[in-house]
XYZ file of C-alpha atoms in Angstrom:
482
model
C -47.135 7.349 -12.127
C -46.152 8.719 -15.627
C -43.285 10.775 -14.076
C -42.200 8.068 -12.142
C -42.092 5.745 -15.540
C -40.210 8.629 -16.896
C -37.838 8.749 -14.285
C -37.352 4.639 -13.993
C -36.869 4.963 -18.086
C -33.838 7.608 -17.649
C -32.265 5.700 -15.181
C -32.510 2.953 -17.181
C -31.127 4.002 -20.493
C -28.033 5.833 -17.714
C -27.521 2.311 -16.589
C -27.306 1.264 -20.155
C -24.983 4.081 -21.493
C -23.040 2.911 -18.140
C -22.314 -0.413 -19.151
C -21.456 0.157 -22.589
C -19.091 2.857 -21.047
C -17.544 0.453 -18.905
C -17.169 -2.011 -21.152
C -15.610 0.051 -24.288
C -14.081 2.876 -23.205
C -12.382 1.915 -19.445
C -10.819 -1.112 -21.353
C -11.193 -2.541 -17.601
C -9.626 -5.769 -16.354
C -12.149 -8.302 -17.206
C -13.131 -9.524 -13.752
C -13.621 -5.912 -13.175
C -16.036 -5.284 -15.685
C -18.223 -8.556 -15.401
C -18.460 -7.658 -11.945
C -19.690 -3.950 -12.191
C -22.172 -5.055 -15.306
C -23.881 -8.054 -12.631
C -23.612 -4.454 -9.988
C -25.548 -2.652 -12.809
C -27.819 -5.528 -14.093
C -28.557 -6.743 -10.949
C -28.750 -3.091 -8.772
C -29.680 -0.471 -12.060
C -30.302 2.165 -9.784
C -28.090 2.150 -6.748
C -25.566 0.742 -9.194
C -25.469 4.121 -10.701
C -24.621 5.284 -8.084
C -22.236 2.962 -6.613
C -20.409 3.332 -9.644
C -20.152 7.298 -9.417
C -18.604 6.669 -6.378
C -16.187 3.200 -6.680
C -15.720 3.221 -10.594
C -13.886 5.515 -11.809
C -10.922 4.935 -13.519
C -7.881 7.193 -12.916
C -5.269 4.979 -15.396
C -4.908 7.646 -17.774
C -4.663 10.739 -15.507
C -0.944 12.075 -14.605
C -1.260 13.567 -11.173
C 2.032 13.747 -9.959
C 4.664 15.880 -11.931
C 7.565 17.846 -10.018
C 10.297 19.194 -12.336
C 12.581 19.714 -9.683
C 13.547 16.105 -10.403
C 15.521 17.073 -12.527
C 17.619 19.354 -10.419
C 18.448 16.785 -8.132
C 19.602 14.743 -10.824
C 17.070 11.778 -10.496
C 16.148 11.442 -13.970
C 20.131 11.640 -15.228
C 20.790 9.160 -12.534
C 18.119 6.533 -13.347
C 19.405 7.426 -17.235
C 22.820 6.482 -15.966
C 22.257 3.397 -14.047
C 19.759 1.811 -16.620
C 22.720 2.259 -19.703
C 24.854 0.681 -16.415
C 22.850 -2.522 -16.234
C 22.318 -2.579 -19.924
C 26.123 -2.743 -21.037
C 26.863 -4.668 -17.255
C 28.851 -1.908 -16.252
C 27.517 -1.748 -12.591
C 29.140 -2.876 -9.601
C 26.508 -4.911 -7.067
C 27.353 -4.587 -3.407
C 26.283 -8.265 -3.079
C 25.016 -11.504 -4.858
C 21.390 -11.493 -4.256
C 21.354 -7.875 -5.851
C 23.146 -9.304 -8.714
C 20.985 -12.561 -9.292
C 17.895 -10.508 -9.217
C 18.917 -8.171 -11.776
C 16.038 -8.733 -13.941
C 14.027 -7.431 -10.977
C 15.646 -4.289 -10.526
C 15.596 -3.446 -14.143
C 11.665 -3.959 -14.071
C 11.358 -1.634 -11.021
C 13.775 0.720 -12.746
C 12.492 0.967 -16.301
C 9.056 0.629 -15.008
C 8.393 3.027 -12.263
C 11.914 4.836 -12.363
C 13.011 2.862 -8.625
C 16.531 3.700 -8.468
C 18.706 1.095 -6.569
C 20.527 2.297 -4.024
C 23.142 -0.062 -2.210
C 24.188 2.247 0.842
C 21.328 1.509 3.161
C 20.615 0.164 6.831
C 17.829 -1.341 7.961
C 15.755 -2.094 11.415
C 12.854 -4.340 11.017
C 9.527 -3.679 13.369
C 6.854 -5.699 14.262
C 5.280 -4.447 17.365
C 3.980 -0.893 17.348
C 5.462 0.530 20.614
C 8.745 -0.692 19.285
C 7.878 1.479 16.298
C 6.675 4.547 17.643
C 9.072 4.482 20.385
C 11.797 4.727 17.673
C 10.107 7.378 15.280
C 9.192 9.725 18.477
C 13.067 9.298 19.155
C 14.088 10.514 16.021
C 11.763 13.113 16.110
C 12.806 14.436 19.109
C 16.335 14.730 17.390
C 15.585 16.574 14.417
C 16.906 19.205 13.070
C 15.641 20.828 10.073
C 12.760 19.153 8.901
C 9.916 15.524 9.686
C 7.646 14.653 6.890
C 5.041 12.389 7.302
C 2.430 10.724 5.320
C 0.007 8.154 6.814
C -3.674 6.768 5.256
C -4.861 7.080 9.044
C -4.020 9.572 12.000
C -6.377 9.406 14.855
C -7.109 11.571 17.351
C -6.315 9.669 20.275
C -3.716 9.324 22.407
C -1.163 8.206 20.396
C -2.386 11.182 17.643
C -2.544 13.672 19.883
C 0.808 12.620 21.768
C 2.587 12.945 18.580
C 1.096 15.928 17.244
C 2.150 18.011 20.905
C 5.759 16.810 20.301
C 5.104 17.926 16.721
C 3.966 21.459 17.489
C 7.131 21.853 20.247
C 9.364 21.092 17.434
C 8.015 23.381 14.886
C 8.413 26.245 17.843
C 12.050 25.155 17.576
C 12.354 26.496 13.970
C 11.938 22.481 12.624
C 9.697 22.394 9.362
C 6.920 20.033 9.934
C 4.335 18.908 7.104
C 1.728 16.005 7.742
C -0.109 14.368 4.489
C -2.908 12.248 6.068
C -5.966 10.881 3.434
C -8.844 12.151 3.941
C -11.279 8.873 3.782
C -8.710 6.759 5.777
C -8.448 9.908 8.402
C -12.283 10.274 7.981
C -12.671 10.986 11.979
C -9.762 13.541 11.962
C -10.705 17.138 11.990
C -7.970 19.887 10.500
C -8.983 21.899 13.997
C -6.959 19.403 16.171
C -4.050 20.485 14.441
C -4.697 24.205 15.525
C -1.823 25.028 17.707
C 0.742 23.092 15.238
C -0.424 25.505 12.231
C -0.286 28.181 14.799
C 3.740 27.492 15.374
C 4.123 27.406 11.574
C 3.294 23.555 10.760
C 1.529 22.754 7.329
C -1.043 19.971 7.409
C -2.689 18.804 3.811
C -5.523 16.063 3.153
C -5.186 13.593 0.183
C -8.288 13.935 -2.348
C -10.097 15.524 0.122
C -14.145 15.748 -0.508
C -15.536 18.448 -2.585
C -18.647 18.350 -0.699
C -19.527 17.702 2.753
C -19.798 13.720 3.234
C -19.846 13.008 0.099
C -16.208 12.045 -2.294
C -16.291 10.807 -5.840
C -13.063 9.965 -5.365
C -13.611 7.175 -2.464
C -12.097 4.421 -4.222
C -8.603 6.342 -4.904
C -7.136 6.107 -1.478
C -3.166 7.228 -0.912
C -2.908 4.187 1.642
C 0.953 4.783 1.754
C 3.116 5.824 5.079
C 6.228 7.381 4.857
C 8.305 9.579 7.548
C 11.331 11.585 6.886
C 12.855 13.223 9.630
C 15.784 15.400 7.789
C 16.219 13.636 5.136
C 18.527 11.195 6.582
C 15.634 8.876 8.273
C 12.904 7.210 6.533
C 9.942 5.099 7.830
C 7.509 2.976 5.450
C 5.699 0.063 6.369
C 2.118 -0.725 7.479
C 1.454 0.592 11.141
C -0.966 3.891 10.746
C -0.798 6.552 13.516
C -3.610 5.351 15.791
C -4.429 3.296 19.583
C -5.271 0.259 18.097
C -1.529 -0.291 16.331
C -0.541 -0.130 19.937
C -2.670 -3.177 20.532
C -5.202 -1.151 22.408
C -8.367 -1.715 20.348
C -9.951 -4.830 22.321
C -11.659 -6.283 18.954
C -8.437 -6.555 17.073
C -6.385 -7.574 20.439
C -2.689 -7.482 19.800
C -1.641 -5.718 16.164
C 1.190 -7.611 14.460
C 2.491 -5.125 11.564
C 5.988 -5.070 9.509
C 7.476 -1.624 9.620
C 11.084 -0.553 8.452
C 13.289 2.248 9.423
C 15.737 3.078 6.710
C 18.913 4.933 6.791
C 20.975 5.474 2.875
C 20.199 6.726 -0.236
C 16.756 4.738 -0.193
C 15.663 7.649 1.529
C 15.998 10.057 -0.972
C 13.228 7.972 -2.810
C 11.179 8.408 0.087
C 11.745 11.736 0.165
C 10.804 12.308 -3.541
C 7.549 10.090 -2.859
C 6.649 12.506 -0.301
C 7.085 15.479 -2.139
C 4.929 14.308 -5.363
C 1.899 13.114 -3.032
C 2.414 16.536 -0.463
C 2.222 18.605 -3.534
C -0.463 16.871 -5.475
C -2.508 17.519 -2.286
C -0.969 20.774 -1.830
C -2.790 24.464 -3.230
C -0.744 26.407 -0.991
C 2.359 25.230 -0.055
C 4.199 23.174 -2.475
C 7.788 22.069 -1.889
C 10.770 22.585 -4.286
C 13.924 21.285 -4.313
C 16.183 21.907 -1.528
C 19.542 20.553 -0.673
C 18.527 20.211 2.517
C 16.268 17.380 1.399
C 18.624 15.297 0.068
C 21.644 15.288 2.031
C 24.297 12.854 1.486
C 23.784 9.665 3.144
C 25.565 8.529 6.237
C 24.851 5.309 6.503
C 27.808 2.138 6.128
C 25.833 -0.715 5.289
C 25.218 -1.851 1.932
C 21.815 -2.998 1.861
C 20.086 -2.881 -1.431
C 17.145 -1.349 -1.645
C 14.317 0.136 -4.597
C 11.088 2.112 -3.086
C 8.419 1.067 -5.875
C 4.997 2.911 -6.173
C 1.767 2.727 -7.471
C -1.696 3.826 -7.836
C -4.587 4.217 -10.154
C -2.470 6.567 -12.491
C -0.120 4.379 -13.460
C -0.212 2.434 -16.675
C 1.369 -0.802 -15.011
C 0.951 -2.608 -11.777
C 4.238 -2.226 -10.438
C 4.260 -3.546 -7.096
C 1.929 -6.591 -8.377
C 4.364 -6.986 -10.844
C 7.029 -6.934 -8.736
C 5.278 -9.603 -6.646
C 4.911 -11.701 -9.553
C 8.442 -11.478 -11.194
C 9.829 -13.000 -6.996
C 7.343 -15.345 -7.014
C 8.188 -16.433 -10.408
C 11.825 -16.462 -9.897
C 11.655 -18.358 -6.249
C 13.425 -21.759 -5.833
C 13.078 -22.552 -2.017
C 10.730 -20.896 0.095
C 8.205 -18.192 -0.408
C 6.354 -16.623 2.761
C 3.726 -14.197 3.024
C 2.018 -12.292 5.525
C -1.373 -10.487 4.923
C -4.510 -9.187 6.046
C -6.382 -9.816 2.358
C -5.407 -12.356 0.290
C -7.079 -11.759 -3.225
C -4.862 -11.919 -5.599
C -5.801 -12.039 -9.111
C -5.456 -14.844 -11.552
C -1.619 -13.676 -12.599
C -0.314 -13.745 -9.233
C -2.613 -16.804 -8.210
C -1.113 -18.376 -10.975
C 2.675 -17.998 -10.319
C 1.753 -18.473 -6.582
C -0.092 -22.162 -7.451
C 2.753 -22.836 -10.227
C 5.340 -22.067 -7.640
C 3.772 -24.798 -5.068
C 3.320 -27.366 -7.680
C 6.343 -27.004 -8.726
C 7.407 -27.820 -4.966
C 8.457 -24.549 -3.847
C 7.450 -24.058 0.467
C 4.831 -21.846 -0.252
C 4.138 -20.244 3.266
C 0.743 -18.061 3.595
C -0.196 -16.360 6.817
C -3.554 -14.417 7.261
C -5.891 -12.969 10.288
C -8.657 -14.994 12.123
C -10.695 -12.329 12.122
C -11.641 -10.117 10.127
C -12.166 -5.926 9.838
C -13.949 -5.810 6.231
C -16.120 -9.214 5.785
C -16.564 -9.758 1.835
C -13.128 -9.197 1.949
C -12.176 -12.040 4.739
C -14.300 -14.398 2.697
C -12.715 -13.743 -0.520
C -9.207 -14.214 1.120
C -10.984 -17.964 2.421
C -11.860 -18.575 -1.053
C -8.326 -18.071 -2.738
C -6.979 -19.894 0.360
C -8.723 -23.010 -0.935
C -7.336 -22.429 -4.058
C -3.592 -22.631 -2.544
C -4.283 -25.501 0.079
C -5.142 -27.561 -3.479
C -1.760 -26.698 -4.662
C -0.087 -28.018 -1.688
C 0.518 -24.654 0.282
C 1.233 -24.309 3.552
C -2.024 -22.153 5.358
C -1.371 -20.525 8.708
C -4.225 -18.859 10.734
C -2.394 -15.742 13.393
C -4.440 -15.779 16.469
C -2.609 -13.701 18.443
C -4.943 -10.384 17.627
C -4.416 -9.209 14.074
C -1.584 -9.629 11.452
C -1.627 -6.566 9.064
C 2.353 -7.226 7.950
C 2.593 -7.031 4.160
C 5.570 -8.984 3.252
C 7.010 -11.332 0.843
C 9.752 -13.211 1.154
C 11.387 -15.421 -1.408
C 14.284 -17.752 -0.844
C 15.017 -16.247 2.529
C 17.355 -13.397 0.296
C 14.578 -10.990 -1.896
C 12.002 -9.488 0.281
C 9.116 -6.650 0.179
C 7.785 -4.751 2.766
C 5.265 -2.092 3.164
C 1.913 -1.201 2.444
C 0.254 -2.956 -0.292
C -2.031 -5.928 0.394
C -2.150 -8.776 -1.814
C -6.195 -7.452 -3.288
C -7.566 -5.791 -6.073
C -7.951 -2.658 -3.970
C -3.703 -2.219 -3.200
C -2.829 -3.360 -6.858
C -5.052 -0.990 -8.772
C -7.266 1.247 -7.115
C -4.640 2.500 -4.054
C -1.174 4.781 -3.907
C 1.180 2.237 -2.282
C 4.805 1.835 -2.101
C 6.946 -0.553 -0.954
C 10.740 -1.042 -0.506
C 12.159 -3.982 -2.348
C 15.336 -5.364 -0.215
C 18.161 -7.250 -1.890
C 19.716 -8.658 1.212
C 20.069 -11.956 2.924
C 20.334 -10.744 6.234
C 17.222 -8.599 6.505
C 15.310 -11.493 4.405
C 16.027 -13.758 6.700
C 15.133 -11.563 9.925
C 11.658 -11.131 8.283
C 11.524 -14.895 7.554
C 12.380 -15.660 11.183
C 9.524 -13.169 12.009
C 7.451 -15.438 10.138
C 8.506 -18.218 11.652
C 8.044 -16.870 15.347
C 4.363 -16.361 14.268
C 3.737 -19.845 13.559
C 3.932 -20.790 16.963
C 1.242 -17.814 17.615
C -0.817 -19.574 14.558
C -2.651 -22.540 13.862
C -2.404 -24.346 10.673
C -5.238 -24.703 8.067
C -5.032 -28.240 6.517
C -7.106 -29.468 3.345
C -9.100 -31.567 4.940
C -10.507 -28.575 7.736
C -11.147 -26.637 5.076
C -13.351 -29.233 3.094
C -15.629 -29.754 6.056
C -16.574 -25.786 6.414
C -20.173 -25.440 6.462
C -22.480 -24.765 3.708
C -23.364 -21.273 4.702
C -19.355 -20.049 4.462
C -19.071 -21.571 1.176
C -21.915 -19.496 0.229
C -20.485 -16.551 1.933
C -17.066 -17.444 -0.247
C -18.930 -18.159 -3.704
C -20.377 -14.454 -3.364
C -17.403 -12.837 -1.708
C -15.276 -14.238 -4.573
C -17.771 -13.064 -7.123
C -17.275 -9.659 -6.381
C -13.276 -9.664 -5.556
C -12.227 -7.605 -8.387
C -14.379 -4.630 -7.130
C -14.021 -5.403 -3.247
């Protein structure tokens, strides 16, 4: 029994040193921090552990430096078109670009999102559609596909597009896949035998250090890119998997948003790619070449910034970003999401925004795939139904999109969800689009989905039981660590 005491002591005065850690030296949001002391009070030994695992804080570590930035001119260029906006010397391709200025110069000055104007833009929301389209352009490349996705399964759809990988790697076409490890947890590097074989190069995000077991698990790269020559970019939120075909029968029918991108805005891409691929990489880094960043064909003039973030990063960019529309919205805002826990900035400018008799539009799932997190996203809901907001429940399967759009002319697509998780402890990116047109395809999008939705009114949602407003009351408790 002495031992034991001994051992119950130690763990004790961890837990201890533990809190006070948390509490002076992470300089943690303070939602956060309550939350992981009640994890520590209330749990003192599994706590510990949890927190090994889910708490660490990765805000002050650089991970992604590539000097060959330089070579390609990014950082004169983003020197060059912040001293543009500055002194108003910079000629916008169209008025919504110009009236959200303010924006842009955040995204730039912030998190070094050049705006390009050049682009074109095709807007998915079914998954065959998507992969239909990305297996074409695959098919007709010529030099090099990069991709980057949080999940690649081994199924059909995996192993489909893996085979068409390999053949074009025999063909002399450079092919590199950046999957994350915990996300890809299922995948195995063997399955990818015959693609190494014809000279592929596969790499896992923060892969474990030990069998099973990753002290990195709450640091997920969630983004998903694809490059195919530099010319064609994909980012959005379908992963590489059956079920995004609408083929899993628990999540029925998968409605996603998904862009594919021809301009300049692909060069961003591009560069994303090559951080994350190289931060992952011990073997096979990429440096410049011009064969990455060819000069963009595209005719349209759709303005676009790719904005990132993650746990390294000093400032919440896409958050921000989401804020600063919100903010700035005088009509309509709509969103589509799985999660919906935001914190109390952007619940804030969200509930200000209604109130201050902006539509506010909100569309979520029916059902959910993580269940604190479905019941936190029922608490907040409450919170905008109050505020006169307009709550819309998909049933037809599951809506993963992750879009804003504000005043049917600024948009956001990609893959952060409006949580915790996407706006501090994930790598995300998103574009930014300054364009009515391609705002108000995704607003029509929205709008098609409302016939495929029912809609949550006050009065429904003050007659939920007693049990689900205990589930919500707990749920929403632990939202900042969810």
């Amino acid at each position: 029994m002495d031992i034991y005491s001994i051992m119950l002591t130690v763990f004790l005065v961890l837990n201890i040193i533990l809190a006070v850690f948390v509490i002076f030296l992470e300089r943690r949001d303070a939602g956060a921090t309550w939350a992981w002391l009640m994890v520590l009070f209330f749990l003192p030994l599994l706590g510990f552990f949890m927190y090994l695992f889910f708490g660490q804080n990765l805000t002050r570590r650089k991970m992604f430096q590539w000097e060959d930035r330089k070579k390609i001119g990014i950082d004169e260029l983003l020197t060059n078109q912040i001293q543009r906006i500055k002194t108003k010397d910079i000629r916008f391709s169209n008025d919504v670009i110009l009236n959200n200025k303010d924006l842009i110069y955040m995204h730039l000055v912030n998190n070094g999102s050049l705006l390009t104007q050049d682009n074109s833009v095709n807007i998915f929301t079914d998954g065959r559609q998507k992969f239909d389209s990305l297996i074409r352009d695959i098919k007709g490349a010529k030099d090099h596909v990069h991709l980057q996705y949080y999940i690649f399964k081994r199924d059909n759809l995996g192993r489909g597009l893996i085979n068409l990988l390999t053949e074009k790697a025999k063909e002399g076409v450079k092919v590199r896949i950046l999957y994350d490890e915990l996300g890809s947890r299922s995948l195995h590097k063997k399955v990818f035998k015959d693609l190494i074989g014809a000279g592929g190069e596969i790499e896992a995000f923060f892969p474990s250090r030990l069998h099973f077991i990753n002290l990195r698990i709450n640091y997920r790269n969630h983004r998903k890119i694809a490059i195919i020559d530099g010319k064609i970019g994909y980012v959005g939120g379908f992963n590489v998997g059956d079920e995004y075909l609408g083929l899993n029968p628990k999540f029925g029918y998968w409605r996603d948003t998904h862009l594919r991108i021809e301009g300049s805005a692909v060069h961003s891409l591009q560069t994303r790619f090559i951080l994350d691929w190289n931060q992952a990489s011990y073997r096979h880094d990429i440096y410049y070449a011009p064969e990455y960043f060819p000069i963009a064909s595209s005719t349209d003039s759709v303005g676009i910034q790719v904005v990132t973030s993650g746990p390294d990063s000093e400032w919440e960019q896409i958050k921000n970003g989401y804020i600063k529309m919100t903010s700035s919205a005088r009509k309509s805002i709509y969103i589509q999401t799985p999660y919906f826990i935001p914190d109390a900035s952007l619940l804030d400018a969200l509930r200000i925004a209604a109130l201050s008799g902006v539509e506010v539009n909100i569309m979520i799932p029916n059902k959910p795939d993580h269940m604190f997190v479905y019941w936190a996203t029922y608490s907040y809901i409450g919170e905008m139904l109050k505020a006169g907001a307009n709550i819309y429940i998909y049933e037809n399967g599951f809506i993963h999109a992750k879009t804003l759009i504000v005043d049917e002319e600024v948009s956001s697509v990609g893959t952060a969800n409006i949580d915790v998780r996407s706006f501090r402890l994930n790598f995300e990116v998103n574009a930014f689009i300054y364009d009515k047109e391609v705002s108000s395809s995704l607003s029509k999008g929205f709008k098609d989905d409302m016939a495929l939705s029912k809609k949550l009114t006050a009065a429904e949602y003050s007659k939920r039981p007693l049990v689900i407003k205990l589930k919500e009351s707990i749920s929403r408790l632990l939202s900042p660590i969810l």
